[in-house]
Tab-separated table of C-alpha atoms in Angstrom:
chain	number	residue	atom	x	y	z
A	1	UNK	CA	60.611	40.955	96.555
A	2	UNK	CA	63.198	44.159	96.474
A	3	UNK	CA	62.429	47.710	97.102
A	4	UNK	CA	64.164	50.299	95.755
A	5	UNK	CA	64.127	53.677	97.343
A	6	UNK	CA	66.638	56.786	95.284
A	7	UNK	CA	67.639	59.600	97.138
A	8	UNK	CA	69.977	62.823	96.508
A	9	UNK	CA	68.211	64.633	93.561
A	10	UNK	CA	67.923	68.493	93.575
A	11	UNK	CA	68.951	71.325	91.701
A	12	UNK	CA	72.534	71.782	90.716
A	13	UNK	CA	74.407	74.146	88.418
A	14	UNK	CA	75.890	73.077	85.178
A	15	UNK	CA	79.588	72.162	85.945
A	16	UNK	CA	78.671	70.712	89.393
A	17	UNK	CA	78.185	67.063	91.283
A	18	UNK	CA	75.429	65.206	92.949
A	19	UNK	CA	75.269	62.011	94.284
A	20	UNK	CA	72.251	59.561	93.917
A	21	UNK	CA	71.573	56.853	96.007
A	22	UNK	CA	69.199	53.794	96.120
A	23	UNK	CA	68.732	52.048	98.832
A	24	UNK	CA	67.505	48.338	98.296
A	25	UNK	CA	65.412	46.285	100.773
A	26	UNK	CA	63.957	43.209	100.956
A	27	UNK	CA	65.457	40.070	99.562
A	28	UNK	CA	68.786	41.841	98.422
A	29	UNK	CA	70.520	38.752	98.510
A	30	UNK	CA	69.065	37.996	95.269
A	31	UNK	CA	69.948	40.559	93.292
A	32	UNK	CA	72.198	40.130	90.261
A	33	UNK	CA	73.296	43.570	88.904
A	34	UNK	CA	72.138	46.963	89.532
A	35	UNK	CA	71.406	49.766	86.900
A	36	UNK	CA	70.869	53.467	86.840
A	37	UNK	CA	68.380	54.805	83.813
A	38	UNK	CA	67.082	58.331	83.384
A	39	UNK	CA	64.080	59.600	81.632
A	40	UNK	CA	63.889	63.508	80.806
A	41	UNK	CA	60.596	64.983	79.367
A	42	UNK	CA	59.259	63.884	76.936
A	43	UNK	CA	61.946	61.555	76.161
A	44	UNK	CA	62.698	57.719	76.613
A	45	UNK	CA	63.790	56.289	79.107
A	46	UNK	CA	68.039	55.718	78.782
A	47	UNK	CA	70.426	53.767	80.083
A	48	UNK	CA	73.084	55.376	82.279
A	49	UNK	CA	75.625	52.978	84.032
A	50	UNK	CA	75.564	49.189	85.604
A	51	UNK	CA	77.428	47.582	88.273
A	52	UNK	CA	77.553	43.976	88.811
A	53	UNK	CA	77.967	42.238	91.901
A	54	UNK	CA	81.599	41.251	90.637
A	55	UNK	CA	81.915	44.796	90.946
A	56	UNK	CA	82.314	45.334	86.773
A	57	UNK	CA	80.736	48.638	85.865
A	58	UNK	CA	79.413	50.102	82.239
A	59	UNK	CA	78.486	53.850	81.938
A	60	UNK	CA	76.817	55.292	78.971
A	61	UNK	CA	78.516	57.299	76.420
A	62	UNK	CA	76.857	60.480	77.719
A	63	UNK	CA	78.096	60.265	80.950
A	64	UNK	CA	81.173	58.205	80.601
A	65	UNK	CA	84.317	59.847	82.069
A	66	UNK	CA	82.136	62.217	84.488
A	67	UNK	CA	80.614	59.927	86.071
A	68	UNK	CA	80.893	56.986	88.747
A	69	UNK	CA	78.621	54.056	89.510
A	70	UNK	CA	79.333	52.172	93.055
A	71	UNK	CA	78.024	49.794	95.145
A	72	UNK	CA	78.089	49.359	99.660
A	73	UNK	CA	76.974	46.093	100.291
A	74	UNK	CA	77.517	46.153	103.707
A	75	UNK	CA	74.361	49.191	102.916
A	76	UNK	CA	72.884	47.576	100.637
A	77	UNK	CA	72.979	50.774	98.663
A	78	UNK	CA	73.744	51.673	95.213
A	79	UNK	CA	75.823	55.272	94.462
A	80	UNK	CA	75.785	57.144	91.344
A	81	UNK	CA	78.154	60.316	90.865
A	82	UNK	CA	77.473	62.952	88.568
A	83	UNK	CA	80.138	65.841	87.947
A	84	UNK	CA	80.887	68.142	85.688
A	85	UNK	CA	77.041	67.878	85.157
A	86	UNK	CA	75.117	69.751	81.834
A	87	UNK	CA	71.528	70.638	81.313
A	88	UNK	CA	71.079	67.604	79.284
A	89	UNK	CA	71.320	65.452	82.615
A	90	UNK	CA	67.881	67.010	83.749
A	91	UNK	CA	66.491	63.888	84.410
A	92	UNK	CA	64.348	61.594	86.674
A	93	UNK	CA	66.589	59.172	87.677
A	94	UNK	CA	65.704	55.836	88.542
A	95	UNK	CA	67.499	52.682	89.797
A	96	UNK	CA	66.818	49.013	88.585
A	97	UNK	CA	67.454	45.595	90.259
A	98	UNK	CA	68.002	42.379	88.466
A	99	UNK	CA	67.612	39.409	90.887
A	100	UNK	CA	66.996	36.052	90.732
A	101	UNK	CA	62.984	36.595	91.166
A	102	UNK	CA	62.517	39.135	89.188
A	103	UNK	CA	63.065	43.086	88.453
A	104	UNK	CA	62.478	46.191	90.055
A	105	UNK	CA	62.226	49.681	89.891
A	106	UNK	CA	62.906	52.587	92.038
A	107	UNK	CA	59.966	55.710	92.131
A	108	UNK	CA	62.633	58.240	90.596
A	109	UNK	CA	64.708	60.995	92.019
A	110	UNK	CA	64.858	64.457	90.592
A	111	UNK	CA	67.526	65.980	89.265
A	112	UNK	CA	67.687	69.590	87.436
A	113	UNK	CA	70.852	71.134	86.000
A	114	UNK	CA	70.429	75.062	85.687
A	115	UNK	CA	72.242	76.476	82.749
């Protein structure tokens, strides 16, 4: 079993940064790759960036170039930053662990970009 716990939503301006964080517990050892997805109102849920435990990293066209996915193992905690942010990243954002028994999801963080 993993947990997943996010952290470092809030309300930011367009044009600024946050950084997310999930923290992973549990048998981390296991775990394969590690993905951010975001799910706005009324919307689907959509992938935002990957990092595997190579280190190789895929973003999302929407957020590609602006943003940076990262990884502390030593933490055991997953990093996602946002800059030059836009409305359209309003979002709860949640992280995703693949491991070798199974997947698992994060409860969400909230984040809100003010226009």
């Amino acid at each position: 079993q993993v947990e997943l716990v996010e952290s470092g939503g809030g309300l930011v301006q367009t044009g600024g940064s946050l950084r997310l964080s999930c923290a992973a517990s549990g048998r981390v050892f296991s775990i394969n790759a590690m993905v951010w997805y975001r799910q706005a109102p009324g919307k689907q849920r959509e992938w935002v960036a990957t990092i595997t435990n190579d280190g190789s990293t895929n973003y999302a066209a929407s957020v590609k170039g602006r943003s940076t996915i990262s990884r502390d193992n030593a933490k055991n905690t997953m990093y996602l930053q946002l800059n030059k942010m836009k409305p359209e990243d309003t979002a709860v954002y949640l992280c995703y662990a693949v491991s070798s028994d199974g997947k698992y999801w994060g409860q969400g963080t909230q984040v809100t970009v003010s226009s």
